[in-house]
XYZ file of C-alpha atoms in Angstrom:
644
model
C 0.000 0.000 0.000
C 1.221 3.621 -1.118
C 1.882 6.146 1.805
C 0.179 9.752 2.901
C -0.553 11.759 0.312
C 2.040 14.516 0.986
C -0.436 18.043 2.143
C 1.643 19.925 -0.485
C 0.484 17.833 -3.159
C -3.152 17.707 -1.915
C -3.334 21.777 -1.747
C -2.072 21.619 -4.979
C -4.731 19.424 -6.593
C -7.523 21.563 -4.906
C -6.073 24.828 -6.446
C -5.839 23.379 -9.937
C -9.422 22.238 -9.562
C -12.573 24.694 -10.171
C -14.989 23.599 -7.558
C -18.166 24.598 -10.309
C -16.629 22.142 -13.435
C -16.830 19.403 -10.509
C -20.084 20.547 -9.027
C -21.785 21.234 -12.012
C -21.315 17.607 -13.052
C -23.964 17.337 -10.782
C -25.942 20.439 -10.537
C -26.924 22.879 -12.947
C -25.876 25.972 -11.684
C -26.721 29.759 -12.345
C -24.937 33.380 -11.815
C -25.806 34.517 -7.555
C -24.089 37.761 -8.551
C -20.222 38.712 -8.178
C -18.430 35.351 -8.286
C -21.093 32.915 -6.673
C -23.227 30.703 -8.351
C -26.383 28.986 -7.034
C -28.714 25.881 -8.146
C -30.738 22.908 -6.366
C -29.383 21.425 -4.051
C -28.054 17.794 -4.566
C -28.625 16.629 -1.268
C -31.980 17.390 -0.121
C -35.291 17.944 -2.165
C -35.723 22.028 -2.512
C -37.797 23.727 -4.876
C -36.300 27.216 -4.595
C -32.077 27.028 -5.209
C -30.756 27.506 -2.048
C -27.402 25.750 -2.701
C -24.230 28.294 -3.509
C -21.002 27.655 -4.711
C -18.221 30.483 -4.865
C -15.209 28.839 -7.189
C -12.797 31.731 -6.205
C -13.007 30.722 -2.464
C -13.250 26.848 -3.661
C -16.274 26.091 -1.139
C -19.910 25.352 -1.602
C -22.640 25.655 0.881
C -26.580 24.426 1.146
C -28.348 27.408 3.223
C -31.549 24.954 2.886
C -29.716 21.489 4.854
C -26.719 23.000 5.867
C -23.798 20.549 3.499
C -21.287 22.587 2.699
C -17.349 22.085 2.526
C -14.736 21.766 -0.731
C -14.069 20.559 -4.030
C -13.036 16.842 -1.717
C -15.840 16.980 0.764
C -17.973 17.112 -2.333
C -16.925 14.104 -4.235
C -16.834 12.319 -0.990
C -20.621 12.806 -0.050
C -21.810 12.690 -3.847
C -19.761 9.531 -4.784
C -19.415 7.984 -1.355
C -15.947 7.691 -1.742
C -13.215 7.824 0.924
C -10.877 11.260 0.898
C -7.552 10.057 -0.489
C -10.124 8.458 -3.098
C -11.184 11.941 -4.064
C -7.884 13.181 -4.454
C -6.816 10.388 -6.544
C -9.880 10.979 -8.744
C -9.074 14.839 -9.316
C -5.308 14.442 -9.568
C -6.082 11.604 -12.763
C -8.366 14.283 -13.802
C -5.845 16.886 -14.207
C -3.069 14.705 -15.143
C -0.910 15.691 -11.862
C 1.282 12.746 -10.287
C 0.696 12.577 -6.840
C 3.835 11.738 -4.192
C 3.460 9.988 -0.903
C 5.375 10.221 2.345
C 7.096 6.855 1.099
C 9.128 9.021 -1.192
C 7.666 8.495 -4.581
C 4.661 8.571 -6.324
C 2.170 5.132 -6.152
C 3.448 2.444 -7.525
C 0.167 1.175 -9.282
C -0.787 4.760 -10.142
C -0.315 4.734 -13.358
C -0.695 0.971 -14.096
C -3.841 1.334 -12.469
C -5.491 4.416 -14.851
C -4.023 2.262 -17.620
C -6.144 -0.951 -16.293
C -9.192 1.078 -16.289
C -9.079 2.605 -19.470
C -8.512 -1.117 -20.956
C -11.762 -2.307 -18.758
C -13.374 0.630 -20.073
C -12.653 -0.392 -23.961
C -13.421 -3.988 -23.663
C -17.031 -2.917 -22.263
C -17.636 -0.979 -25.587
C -16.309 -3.731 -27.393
C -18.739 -6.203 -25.876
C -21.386 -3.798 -26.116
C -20.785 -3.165 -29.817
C -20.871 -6.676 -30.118
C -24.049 -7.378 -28.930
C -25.940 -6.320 -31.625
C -23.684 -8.480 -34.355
C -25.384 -11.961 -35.776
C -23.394 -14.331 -33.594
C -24.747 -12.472 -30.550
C -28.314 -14.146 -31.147
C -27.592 -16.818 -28.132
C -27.338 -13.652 -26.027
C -30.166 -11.739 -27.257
C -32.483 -14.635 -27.135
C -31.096 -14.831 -23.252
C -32.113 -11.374 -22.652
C -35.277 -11.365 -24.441
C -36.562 -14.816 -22.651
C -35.569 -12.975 -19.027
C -37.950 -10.014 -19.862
C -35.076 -7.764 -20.785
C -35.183 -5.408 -24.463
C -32.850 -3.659 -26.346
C -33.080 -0.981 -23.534
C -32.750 -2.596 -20.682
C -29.406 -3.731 -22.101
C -28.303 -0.430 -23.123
C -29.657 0.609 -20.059
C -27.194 -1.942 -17.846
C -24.183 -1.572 -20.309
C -24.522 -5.700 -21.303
C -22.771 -7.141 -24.114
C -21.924 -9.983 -25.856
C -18.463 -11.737 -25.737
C -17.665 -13.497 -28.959
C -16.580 -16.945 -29.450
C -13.177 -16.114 -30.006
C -9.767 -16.604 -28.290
C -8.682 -13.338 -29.344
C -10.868 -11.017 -30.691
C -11.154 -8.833 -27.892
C -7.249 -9.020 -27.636
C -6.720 -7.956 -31.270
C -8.821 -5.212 -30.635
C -7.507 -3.884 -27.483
C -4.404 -3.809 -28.435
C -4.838 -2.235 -31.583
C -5.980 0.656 -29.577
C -2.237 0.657 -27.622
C -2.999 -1.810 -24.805
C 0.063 -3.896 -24.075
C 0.162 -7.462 -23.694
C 0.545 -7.275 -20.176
C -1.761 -4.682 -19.721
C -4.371 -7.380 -20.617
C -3.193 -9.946 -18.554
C -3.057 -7.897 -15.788
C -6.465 -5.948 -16.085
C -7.864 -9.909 -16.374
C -9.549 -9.410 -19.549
C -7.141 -12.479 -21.066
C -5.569 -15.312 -19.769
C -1.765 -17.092 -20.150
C -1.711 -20.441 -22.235
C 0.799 -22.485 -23.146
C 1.326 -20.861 -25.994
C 0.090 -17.365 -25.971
C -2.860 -14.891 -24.302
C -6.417 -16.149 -24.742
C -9.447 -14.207 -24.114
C -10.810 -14.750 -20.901
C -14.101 -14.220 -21.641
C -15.575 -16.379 -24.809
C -19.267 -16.811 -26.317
C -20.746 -15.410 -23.143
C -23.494 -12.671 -22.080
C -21.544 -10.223 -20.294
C -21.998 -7.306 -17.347
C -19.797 -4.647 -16.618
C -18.954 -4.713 -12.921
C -18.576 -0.781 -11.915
C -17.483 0.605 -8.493
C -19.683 3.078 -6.756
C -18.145 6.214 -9.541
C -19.317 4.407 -12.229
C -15.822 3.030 -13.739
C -15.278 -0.171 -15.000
C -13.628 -2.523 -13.299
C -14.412 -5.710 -14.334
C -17.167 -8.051 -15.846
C -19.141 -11.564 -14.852
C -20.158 -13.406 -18.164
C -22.763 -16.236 -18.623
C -22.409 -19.388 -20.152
C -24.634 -19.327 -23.417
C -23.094 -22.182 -25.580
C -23.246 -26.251 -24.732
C -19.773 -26.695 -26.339
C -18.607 -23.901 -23.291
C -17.285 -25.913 -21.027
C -16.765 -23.756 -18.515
C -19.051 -22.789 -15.337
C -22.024 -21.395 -15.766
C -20.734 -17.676 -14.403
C -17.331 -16.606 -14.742
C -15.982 -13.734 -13.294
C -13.031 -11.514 -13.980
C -10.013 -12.913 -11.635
C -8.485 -10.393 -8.741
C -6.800 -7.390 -10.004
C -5.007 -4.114 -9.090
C -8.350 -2.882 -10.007
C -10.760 -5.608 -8.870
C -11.356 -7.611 -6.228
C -14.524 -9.182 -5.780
C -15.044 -8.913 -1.904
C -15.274 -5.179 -2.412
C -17.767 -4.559 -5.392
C -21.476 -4.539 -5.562
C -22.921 -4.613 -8.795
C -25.388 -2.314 -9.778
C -24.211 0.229 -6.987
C -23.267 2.705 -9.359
C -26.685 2.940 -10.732
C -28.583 2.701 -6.970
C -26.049 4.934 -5.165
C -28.063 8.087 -5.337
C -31.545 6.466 -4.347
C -30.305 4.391 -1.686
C -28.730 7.247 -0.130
C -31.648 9.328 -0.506
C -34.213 6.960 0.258
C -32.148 5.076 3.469
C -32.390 1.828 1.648
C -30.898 -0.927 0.212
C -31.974 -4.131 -1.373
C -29.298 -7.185 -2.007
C -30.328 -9.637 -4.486
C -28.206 -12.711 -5.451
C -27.342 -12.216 -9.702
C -27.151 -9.522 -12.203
C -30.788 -10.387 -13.938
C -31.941 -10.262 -10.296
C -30.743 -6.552 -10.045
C -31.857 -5.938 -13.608
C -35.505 -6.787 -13.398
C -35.235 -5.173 -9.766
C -34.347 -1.627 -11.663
C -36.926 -2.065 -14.023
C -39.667 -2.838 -11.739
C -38.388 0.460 -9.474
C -36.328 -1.057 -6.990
C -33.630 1.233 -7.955
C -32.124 0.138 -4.945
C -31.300 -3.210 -5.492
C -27.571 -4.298 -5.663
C -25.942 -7.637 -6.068
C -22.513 -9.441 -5.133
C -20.067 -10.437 -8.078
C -19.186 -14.258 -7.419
C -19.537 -14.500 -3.799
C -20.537 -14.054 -0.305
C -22.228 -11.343 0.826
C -19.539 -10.396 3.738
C -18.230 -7.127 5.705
C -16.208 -5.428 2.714
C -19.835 -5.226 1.367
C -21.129 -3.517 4.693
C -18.861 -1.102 4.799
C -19.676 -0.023 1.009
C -23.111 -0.397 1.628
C -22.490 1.502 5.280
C -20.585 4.439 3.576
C -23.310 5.023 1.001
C -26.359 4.412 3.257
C -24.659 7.223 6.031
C -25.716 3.801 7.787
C -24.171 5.403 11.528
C -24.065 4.292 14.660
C -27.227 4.716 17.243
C -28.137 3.746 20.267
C -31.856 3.452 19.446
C -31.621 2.145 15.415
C -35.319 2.082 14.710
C -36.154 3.844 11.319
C -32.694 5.084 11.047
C -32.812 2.981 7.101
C -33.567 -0.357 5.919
C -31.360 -3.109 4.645
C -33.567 -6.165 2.467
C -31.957 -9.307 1.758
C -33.964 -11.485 -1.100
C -32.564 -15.095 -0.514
C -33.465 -18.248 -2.845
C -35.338 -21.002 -0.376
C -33.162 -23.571 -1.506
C -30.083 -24.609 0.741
C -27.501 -21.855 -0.641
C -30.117 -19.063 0.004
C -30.760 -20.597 3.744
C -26.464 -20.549 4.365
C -26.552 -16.846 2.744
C -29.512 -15.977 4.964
C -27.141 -17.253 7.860
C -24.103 -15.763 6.892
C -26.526 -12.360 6.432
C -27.896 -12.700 10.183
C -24.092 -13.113 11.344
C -23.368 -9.911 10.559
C -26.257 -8.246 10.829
C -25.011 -6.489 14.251
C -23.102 -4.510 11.973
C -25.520 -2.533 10.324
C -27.266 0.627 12.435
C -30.274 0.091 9.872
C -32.679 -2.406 10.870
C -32.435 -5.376 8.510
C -35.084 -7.403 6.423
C -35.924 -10.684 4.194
C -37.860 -10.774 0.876
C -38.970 -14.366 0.052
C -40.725 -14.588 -3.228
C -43.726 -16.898 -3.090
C -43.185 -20.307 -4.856
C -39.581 -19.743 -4.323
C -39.440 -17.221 -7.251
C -36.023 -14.988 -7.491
C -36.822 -11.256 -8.131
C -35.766 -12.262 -12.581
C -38.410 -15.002 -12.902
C -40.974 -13.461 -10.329
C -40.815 -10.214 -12.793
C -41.431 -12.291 -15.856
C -44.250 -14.543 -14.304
C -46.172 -12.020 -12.639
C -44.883 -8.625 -13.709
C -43.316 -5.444 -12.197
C -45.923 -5.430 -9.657
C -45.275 -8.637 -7.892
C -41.244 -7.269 -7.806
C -42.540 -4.078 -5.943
C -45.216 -6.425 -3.376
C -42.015 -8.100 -2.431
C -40.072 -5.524 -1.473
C -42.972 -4.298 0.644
C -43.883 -7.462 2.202
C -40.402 -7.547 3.026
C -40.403 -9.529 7.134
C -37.698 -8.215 9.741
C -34.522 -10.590 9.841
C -35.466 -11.421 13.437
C -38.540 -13.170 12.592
C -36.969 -14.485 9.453
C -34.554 -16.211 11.377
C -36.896 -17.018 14.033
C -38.683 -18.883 12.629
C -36.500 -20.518 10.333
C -35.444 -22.195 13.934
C -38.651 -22.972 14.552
C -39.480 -24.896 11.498
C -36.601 -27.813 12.598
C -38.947 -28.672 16.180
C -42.328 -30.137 16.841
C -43.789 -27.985 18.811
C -46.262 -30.458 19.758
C -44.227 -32.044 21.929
C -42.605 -30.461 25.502
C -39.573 -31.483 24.785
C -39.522 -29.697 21.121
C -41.241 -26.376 22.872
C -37.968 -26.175 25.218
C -35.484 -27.213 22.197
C -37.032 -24.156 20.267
C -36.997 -21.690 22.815
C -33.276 -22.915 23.513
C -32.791 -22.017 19.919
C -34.512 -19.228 19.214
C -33.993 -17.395 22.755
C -30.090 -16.122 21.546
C -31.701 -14.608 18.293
C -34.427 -12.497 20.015
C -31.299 -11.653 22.605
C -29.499 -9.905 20.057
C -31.985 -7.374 19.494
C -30.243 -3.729 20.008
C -33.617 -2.030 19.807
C -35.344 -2.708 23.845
C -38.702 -2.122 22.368
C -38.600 -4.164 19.652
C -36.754 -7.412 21.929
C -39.299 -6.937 24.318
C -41.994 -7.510 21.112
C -40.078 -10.523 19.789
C -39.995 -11.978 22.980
C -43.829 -11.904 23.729
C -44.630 -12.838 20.176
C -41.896 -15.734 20.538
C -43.640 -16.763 23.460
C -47.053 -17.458 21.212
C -45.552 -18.822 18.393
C -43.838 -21.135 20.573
C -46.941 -21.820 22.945
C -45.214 -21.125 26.195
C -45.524 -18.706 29.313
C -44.214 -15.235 28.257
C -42.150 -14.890 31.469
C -40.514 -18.507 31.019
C -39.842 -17.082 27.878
C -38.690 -13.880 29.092
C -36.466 -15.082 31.525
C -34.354 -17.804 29.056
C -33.642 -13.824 26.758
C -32.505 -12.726 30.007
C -29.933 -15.252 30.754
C -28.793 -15.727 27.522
C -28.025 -11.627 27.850
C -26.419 -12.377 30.907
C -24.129 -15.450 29.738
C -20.403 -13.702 29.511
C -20.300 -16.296 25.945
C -23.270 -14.291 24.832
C -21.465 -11.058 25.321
C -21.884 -9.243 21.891
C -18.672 -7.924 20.724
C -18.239 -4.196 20.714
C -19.846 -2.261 18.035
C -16.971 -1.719 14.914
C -16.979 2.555 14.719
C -13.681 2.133 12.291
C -14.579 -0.049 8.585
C -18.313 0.003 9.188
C -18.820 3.795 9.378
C -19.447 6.246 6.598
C -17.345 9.237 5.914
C -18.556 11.861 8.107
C -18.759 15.356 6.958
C -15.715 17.427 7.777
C -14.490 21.003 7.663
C -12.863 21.829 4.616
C -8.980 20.645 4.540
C -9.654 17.786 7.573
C -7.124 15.652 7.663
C -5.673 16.724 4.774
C -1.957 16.451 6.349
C -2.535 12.666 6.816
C -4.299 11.126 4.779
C -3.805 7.289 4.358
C -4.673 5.768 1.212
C -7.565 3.190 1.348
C -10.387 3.631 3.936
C -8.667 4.055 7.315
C -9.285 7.365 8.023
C -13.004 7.564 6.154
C -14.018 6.179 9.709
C -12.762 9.614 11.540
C -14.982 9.941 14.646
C -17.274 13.024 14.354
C -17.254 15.014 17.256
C -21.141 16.047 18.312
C -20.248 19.735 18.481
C -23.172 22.953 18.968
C -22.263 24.845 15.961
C -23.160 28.114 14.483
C -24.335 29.281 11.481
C -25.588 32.919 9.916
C -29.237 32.263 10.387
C -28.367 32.068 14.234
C -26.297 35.434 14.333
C -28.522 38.325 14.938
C -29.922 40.932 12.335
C -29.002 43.984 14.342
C -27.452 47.012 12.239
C -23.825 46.275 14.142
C -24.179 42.515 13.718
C -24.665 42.923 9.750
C -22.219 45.265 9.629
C -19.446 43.152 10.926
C -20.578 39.602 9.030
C -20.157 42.180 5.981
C -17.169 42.930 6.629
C -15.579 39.928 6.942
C -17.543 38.331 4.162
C -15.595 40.772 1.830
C -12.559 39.911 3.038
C -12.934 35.985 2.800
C -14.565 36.746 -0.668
C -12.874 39.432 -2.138
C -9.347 39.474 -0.589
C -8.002 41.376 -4.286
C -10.206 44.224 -3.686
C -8.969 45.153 -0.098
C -5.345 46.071 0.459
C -3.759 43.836 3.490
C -3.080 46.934 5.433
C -6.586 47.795 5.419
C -7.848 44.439 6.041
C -5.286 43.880 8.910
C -6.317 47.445 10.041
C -10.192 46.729 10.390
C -9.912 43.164 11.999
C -8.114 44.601 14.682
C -11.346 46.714 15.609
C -13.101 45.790 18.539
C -16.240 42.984 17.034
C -19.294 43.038 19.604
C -21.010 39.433 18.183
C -19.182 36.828 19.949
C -19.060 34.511 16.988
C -18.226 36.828 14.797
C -15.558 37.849 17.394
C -14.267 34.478 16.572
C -14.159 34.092 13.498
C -12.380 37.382 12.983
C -9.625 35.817 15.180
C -9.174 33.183 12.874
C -8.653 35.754 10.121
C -6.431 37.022 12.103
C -4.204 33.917 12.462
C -4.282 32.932 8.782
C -3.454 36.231 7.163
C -0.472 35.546 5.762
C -2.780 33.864 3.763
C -4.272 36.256 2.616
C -5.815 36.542 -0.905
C -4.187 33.292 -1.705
C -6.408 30.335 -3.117
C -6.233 28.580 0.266
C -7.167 31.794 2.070
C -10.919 30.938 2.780
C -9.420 27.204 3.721
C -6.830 28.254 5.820
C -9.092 30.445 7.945
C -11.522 27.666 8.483
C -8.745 25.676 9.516
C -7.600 27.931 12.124
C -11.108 28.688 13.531
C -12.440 26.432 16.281
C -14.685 23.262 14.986
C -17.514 24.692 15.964
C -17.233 28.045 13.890
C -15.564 26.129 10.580
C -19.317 25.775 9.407
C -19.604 29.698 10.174
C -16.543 30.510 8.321
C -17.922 28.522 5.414
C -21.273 30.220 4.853
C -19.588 33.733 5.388
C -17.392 32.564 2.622
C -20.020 31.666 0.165
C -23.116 33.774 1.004
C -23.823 36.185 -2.090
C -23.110 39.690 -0.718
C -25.138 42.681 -1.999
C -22.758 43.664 -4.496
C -23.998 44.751 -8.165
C -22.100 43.693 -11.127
C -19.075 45.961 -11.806
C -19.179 47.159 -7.992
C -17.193 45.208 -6.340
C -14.232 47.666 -5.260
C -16.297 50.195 -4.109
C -18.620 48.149 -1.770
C -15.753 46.299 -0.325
C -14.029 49.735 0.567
C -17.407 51.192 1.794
C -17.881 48.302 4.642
C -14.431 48.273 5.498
C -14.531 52.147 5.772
C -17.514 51.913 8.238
C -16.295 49.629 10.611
C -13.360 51.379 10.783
C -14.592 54.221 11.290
C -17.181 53.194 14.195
C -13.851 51.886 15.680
C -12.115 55.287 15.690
C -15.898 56.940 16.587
C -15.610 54.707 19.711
C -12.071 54.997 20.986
C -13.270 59.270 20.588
C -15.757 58.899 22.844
C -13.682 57.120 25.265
C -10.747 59.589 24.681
C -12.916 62.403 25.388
C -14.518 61.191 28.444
C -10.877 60.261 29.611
C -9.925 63.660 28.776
C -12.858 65.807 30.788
C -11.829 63.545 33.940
C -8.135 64.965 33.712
C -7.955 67.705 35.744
C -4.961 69.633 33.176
C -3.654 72.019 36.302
C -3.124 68.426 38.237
C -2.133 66.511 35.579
C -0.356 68.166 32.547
C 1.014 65.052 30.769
C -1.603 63.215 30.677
C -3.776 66.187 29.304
C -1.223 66.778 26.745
C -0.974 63.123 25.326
C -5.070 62.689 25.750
C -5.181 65.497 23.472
C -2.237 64.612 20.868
C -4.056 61.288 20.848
C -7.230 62.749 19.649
C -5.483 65.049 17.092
C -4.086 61.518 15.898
C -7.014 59.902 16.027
C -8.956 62.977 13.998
C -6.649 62.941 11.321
C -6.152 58.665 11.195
C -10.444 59.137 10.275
C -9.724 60.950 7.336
C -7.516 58.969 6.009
C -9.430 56.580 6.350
C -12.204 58.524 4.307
C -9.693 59.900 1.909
C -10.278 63.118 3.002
């Protein structure tokens, strides 16, 4: 694994980058006046723009739901990726090398962009291929699944073609090396030479949660294919199976926005899911469903820790009733302590998957499913309860022996003390027998649950602009960066008193339009006496950046130096649209800077004066002289100050 991404290299990748190209990827955004743009907010529903992005300052804020941060804290919440992710993703972007604190840049970094781009190829070839004549094996396949023309197009599929080399012929006749190809997975090694990997098969791209390619899973089609019935692509720099969902980058957005998530077991499965509107539903590439797959599923969910979970999102596992779907329903319940969400099971009637139930008995019967979905508790439940005869005493005891550790494990109180009632009348026995065998299997040390995992299983939090930034480790170990639960203030909470608005305006200017406001001047009106507390702050943190000052990490740096609390303060004053007209920009700077300057010299008058009718100037001769020198200073420092 590569080091830290050295700070100097990350600053430099945020400068190069215009926060609005990257934003309005996302969001269509419109002119807010000088230097700010606005449009709808990507992470909340809002009729009325409220969400503001100033690309000189490099932040963006939501006065609607509060997100705001930079061109990294962005990418991270939009694309659920982790921060040195981000910064890998805009440094490929801009063609800049990144270094780590190993000494050199990644090793894979360029082998890996190079991987990519070939995954990226072969999908179009496969695609392209789809529609040729020996693809009718795998249009027939689609068509007898329920699935057009668009629905392929729609899910990228394609068509492999019976060839050992086609797809290598091609590939590298667009510059991919030979061992490019072998490493990306697409071919294989024989005795002889390459082979494609992939032959006379109906193939999916396999996409991580940004939408690149990354690999594929291909079905058997032919009778002469020997090979198993799904083949996947093979472990990679790029790929590795444990860690991808497909479908995810299609269902990232809804399941973040809708708090749920629904795992199916195959690629039709997720397909027919989409189509019916489950555009939720994701899928495992070639094996278990295990805790790499939480944590993805975590991240993109905001799936966080609570001590009371109920309603905080909703996790539905569809599992075949045959004997693999009963071990994955196991393996699921194992780990189901993991997830915050509350978790559920989706069994089809007559056994149907979610591909076949569509086809049968249309998109309706997909979407009944979904809602009948039963809690894993009572899925599990009585899946114990199914092996007993509960006719018998000695099967009533067995069952409750059973069953008892499941209803245990129940973080939510209210809903263990449900199960256990309800267990007891399924079962057929005395709710306090009952009752009391939850207890002690609570109260058994084996039984202890193991503590909570706040590190892997935790999404990336949202953090001031620049956190971390100094150490950033590549991977996910620091997208698990405890949030501290911190009061913190924002310009709706400040108040709208003449004074008040006249010192938020004032240091708005300066975090916005540093180039208009000479660093005397600004250094000359922050040391003026501020009467809002907050805003008292913040202009301390001005303070102790300055020699930032109109630099591209000046907004940034003064964030940084404010306490956590007041970051969120420093980024709203940073991005809300002043009441500057076009053209204007100079003049209104100079006339709030001028005013609080000049209530600062009005004040320090008044106290000069008083000071000065308390001197008795018979009794004290000095002090009257220097009390009045001051205030022939002080007159002629004011019209300076108004250019008098």
């Amino acid at each position: 694994m590569a080091g830290l991404i050295r700070r100097s290299d990350i600053d430099e990748v945020r400068s190069r980058t215009n926060l609005a190209d990257i934003v309005g990827d996302y969001v269509t955004l419109k002119s807010a006046g000088v230097g700010s743009m606005k449009g709808l907010c990507p992470f909340h529903d809002e009729r009325s723009p409220s969400f503001h992005v100033r690309p000189q300052v490099g932040f963006y804020h939501c006065f609607g739901c509060g997100e705001g941060g930079d061109v990294f804290t962005f990418l991270q919440k939009m694309d659920h990726v982790t921060f040195s992710e981000a910064v890998e993703r805009l440094a490929g972007r801009l063609g800049y090398t990144l270094h780590y604190e190993d000494g050199g840049p990644a090793a894979d970094q360029g082998n890996r962009s190079r991987l990519l781009a070939a995954n990226a190829a072969a999908e179009q070839f496969f695609r392209e291929q789809l529609g040729t004549s020996a693809a009718e094996p795998a249009r027939r396949f689609l068509g007898e699944r329920g699935f057009d023309a668009a629905a392929a197009e729609r899910f990228s599929v394609g068509f492999a073609p019976n060839s050992y080399e086609a797809l290598g012929e091609h590939l590298r006749g667009l510059g991919f090396t030979a061992e490019e190809l072998l490493a990306s997975g697409l071919q294989g090694q024989g005795d002889r030479k390459p082979y494609d990997r992939f032959r006379g098969r109906l193939v999916w791209p396999i996409k991580d949660v940004t939408g690149q390619t990354l690999g594929f899973g291909a079905r058997k089609l032919l009778e002469t294919d020997q090979g198993p019935k799904y083949l996947n692509t093979p472990e990679t720099p790029v790929y590795s199976k444990s860690k991808v969902l497909y479908g995810l980058d299609l269902a990232k957005r809804d399941i973040a926005r809708g708090k749920q998530v629904v795992v199916v077991e195959g690629y039709t499965d997720v397909m027919a899911c989409h189509l019916a509107g489950i555009t939720t539903a994701v899928a495992t590439c070639g094996t278990a469903f295990g805790s790499d797959h939480i944590t993805i599923i975590r991240r993109v969910m905001g799936d966080v820790d609570n001590r009371d979970s109920h309603g905080l999102g909703e996790v539905v596992f569809t599992f075949d009733p045959d004997e693999a779907g009963q071990k994955a329903a196991s393996r699921a319940f194992a780990d189901e302590q993991r997830f915050a969400a509350q978790t559920f099971v989706a069994v089809a009637p007559d056994g149907l998957d979610p591909c076949d139930l569509r086809l049968q008995r249309g998109d309706d019967a997909v979407r009944l499913l979904i809602q009948g979905r039963k809690p894993m508790y009572e899925f599990m439940v009585r899946r114990q309860l199914d092996a007993y005869d509960l006719e018998t005493v000695e099967g009533r005891v067995a069952a409750l022996r059973a069953t008892a550790p499941i209803v245990a494990g129940i973080r939510d109180e209210s809903l263990s003390i449900g199960y256990t009632r309800t267990l007891a009348g399924w079962i057929g026995m005395d709710p306090t027998e009952v009752a009391q065998a939850v207890r002690a299997v609570r109260r058994a040390p084996a039984r202890a649950a193991e503590p909570r995992s706040t590190s892997a299983g935790s999404p990336t939090g949202p953090a001031a602009p620049g956190e971390g930034a100094a150490r950033i480790p590549v991977g996910d170990a620091h997208a698990a960066m405890a949030e501290a639960v911190i009061p913190t203030i924002g310009i709706a909470q400040l108040p709208s008193d003449p004074v008040t608005r006249l010192e938020r305006e004032l240091l708005m200017a300066l975090l916005q339009h540093p180039d208009e406001i000479p660093l005397e001047t600004a250094r000359r009106a922050l040391h003026t006496t501020f009467s809002q507390p907050a805003l008292a702050t913040v202009r301390d943190a001005l303070l102790a950046g300055l020699d930032a000052y109109g630099s591209s990490d000046w907004a940034r740096r003064v964030a940084e130096e404010a306490p956590p609390a007041f970051s969120p303060l420093v980024t709203q004053l940073a991005i809300a649209p002043l009441p500057i007209r076009e053209g204007f920009a100079a003049e209104y700077c100079q006339g709030v800077t001028t005013s609080l300057i000049e209530r600062d010299l009005l004040r320090r008058k008044t106290e000069l004066l008083g000071a000065l009718q308390r001197t008795d100037a018979a009794a004290e001769p000095d002090r009257h002289r220097t009390l009045q020198r001051e205030l022939v200073e002080l007159e002629a420092e004011r019209r300076r100050v108004r250019g008098d």
